[in-house]
Amino acid sequence: MRRIPLIGCALSAAVTLAACAVEAPDPVEPPPSAQGETTFTDFGSAVDEYWETADEFELPDGYSYPDPSFNDVSGSYQTGYGRGEAVRVWRCAWGTTYLTAFGEDPTTATEALEVFATIVDTDVFANSYDPASMQPVIRDAIERARLGDPSAMQSITDGGCPK
């Protein structure tokens, strides 16, 4: 019976020595998008960015850009934050226009959907919408809406737009 504890000790020692000999894996390189330098700006610059973007992205009739939703005048903002906020307002306005017109005014619904769909061509979509989670959701909502199913667009609008 003395052999079992000795065999156990020998096995334990061998495993321990083998574990010590294993090299640590090479560090994983961050994806190219994460390798870029993040820059920050002040409140005034973020607000300017918001309004410059608002001039670039036309809203549907009956909509206007509200004052920016961010208001920490002493805070710092990642460059692009104001632009992202303005594009969110634009996305919500066109999504809501599509949903309001769906089933009532096919021409307006189609036009609103096609304008909404151009979000995938924006720098905000490419740089700020997570490619593993948010980008597929937006793409799926557009495709489903084109096939006549507004439910995914409704979910995006309900979950990401002010009431």
XYZ file of C-alpha atoms in Angstrom:
163
model
C 0.000 0.000 0.000
C 2.971 2.285 0.293
C 3.366 2.280 -3.501
C 0.141 4.201 -4.185
C 1.228 7.306 -2.228
C 4.689 7.142 -3.824
C 3.180 6.824 -7.308
C 0.830 9.709 -6.508
C 3.741 11.898 -5.352
C 5.793 11.015 -8.427
C 2.878 11.787 -10.748
C 2.215 15.074 -8.974
C 5.876 16.074 -9.270
C 5.939 15.201 -12.988
C 2.817 17.270 -13.696
C 4.219 20.205 -11.740
C 7.521 20.102 -13.625
C 5.749 19.806 -16.959
C 3.558 22.800 -16.130
C 6.617 24.872 -15.310
C 8.138 24.048 -18.692
C 5.137 25.358 -20.666
C 5.812 28.751 -22.188
C 3.310 31.567 -21.848
C 1.419 32.196 -25.080
C 2.462 35.108 -27.227
C 0.453 38.232 -26.449
C -2.521 38.654 -28.744
C -2.331 41.697 -30.968
C -5.371 43.941 -30.623
C -7.498 44.237 -33.744
C -6.423 47.026 -36.130
C -9.386 49.196 -35.096
C -8.245 49.070 -31.471
C -4.666 49.976 -32.338
C -5.544 53.531 -33.359
C -4.993 56.360 -30.987
C -8.088 57.618 -29.189
C -8.284 61.371 -28.932
C -10.438 63.475 -26.685
C -11.918 66.906 -26.964
C -13.810 69.353 -24.778
C -17.537 70.012 -24.495
C -17.566 72.934 -26.936
C -15.809 70.937 -29.639
C -18.191 67.998 -29.159
C -21.165 70.359 -29.510
C -19.642 71.885 -32.656
C -19.144 68.385 -34.041
C -22.819 67.592 -33.306
C -24.113 70.649 -35.172
C -21.712 70.188 -38.109
C -22.982 66.630 -38.463
C -26.585 67.824 -38.179
C -25.942 70.054 -41.200
C -24.680 67.009 -43.102
C -27.521 64.573 -42.264
C -30.916 65.859 -43.357
C -33.913 64.883 -41.253
C -37.350 63.992 -42.625
C -40.040 66.657 -42.836
C -41.401 67.556 -39.433
C -38.180 66.772 -37.547
C -35.450 69.044 -36.265
C -32.288 68.384 -34.337
C -32.709 68.960 -30.606
C -29.946 70.406 -28.491
C -27.301 67.754 -27.845
C -28.259 65.237 -25.161
C -24.823 65.473 -23.533
C -24.276 68.426 -21.221
C -21.202 67.952 -19.026
C -19.422 71.221 -19.792
C -16.415 70.239 -17.681
C -16.092 66.756 -19.175
C -13.960 65.451 -21.971
C -15.485 63.667 -24.933
C -13.989 61.169 -27.320
C -13.499 62.715 -30.732
C -16.510 61.641 -32.791
C -18.932 61.620 -29.854
C -20.896 64.649 -31.073
C -21.031 63.175 -34.568
C -22.323 59.872 -33.224
C -25.052 61.613 -31.256
C -26.234 63.545 -34.316
C -26.295 60.380 -36.431
C -28.342 58.685 -33.685
C -30.944 61.486 -33.920
C -30.949 61.088 -37.710
C -31.282 57.275 -37.440
C -34.170 57.592 -34.999
C -36.006 60.157 -37.135
C -35.810 58.059 -40.292
C -36.624 54.841 -38.422
C -39.667 56.455 -36.833
C -40.766 57.892 -40.177
C -40.549 54.426 -41.720
C -42.554 52.861 -38.890
C -45.211 55.584 -38.955
C -45.640 55.245 -42.724
C -45.490 51.434 -42.799
C -48.895 50.081 -43.861
C -50.264 53.604 -44.407
C -48.066 55.268 -47.020
C -45.882 52.783 -48.916
C -44.009 55.475 -50.862
C -42.955 57.349 -47.722
C -42.141 54.100 -45.919
C -39.905 52.926 -48.771
C -38.159 56.287 -49.028
C -37.589 56.451 -45.269
C -36.245 52.901 -45.181
C -33.819 53.544 -48.027
C -32.507 56.699 -46.347
C -32.216 54.809 -43.047
C -30.317 52.026 -44.853
C -27.563 54.459 -45.832
C -26.398 54.363 -42.215
C -24.282 51.329 -43.139
C -22.218 53.593 -45.406
C -21.368 56.094 -42.670
C -18.157 56.446 -40.732
C -20.189 56.330 -37.517
C -21.513 52.870 -38.391
C -18.027 51.641 -39.300
C -16.257 53.142 -36.289
C -18.823 53.285 -33.486
C -21.236 50.399 -34.020
C -19.778 47.156 -32.729
C -19.224 44.813 -35.693
C -20.063 41.725 -33.630
C -23.270 42.963 -32.045
C -24.781 46.232 -33.286
C -23.861 46.152 -36.980
C -25.592 42.796 -37.615
C -28.699 44.011 -35.767
C -28.953 47.102 -37.959
C -28.279 45.150 -41.165
C -30.870 42.523 -40.199
C -33.484 45.170 -39.398
C -32.962 46.770 -42.800
C -33.199 43.447 -44.632
C -36.300 42.361 -42.717
C -37.958 45.731 -43.328
C -37.244 45.427 -47.052
C -39.030 42.064 -46.924
C -42.045 43.653 -45.223
C -41.320 42.889 -41.564
C -40.975 46.062 -39.457
C -40.506 44.272 -36.108
C -36.702 44.539 -35.927
C -36.845 48.217 -36.899
C -39.429 48.695 -34.158
C -37.086 47.059 -31.635
C -34.177 49.292 -32.640
C -36.338 52.390 -32.418
C -37.929 51.394 -29.113
C -34.585 50.516 -27.565
C -32.339 53.258 -28.885
C -34.399 56.364 -29.507
C -35.803 58.964 -27.134
C -39.530 58.896 -26.638
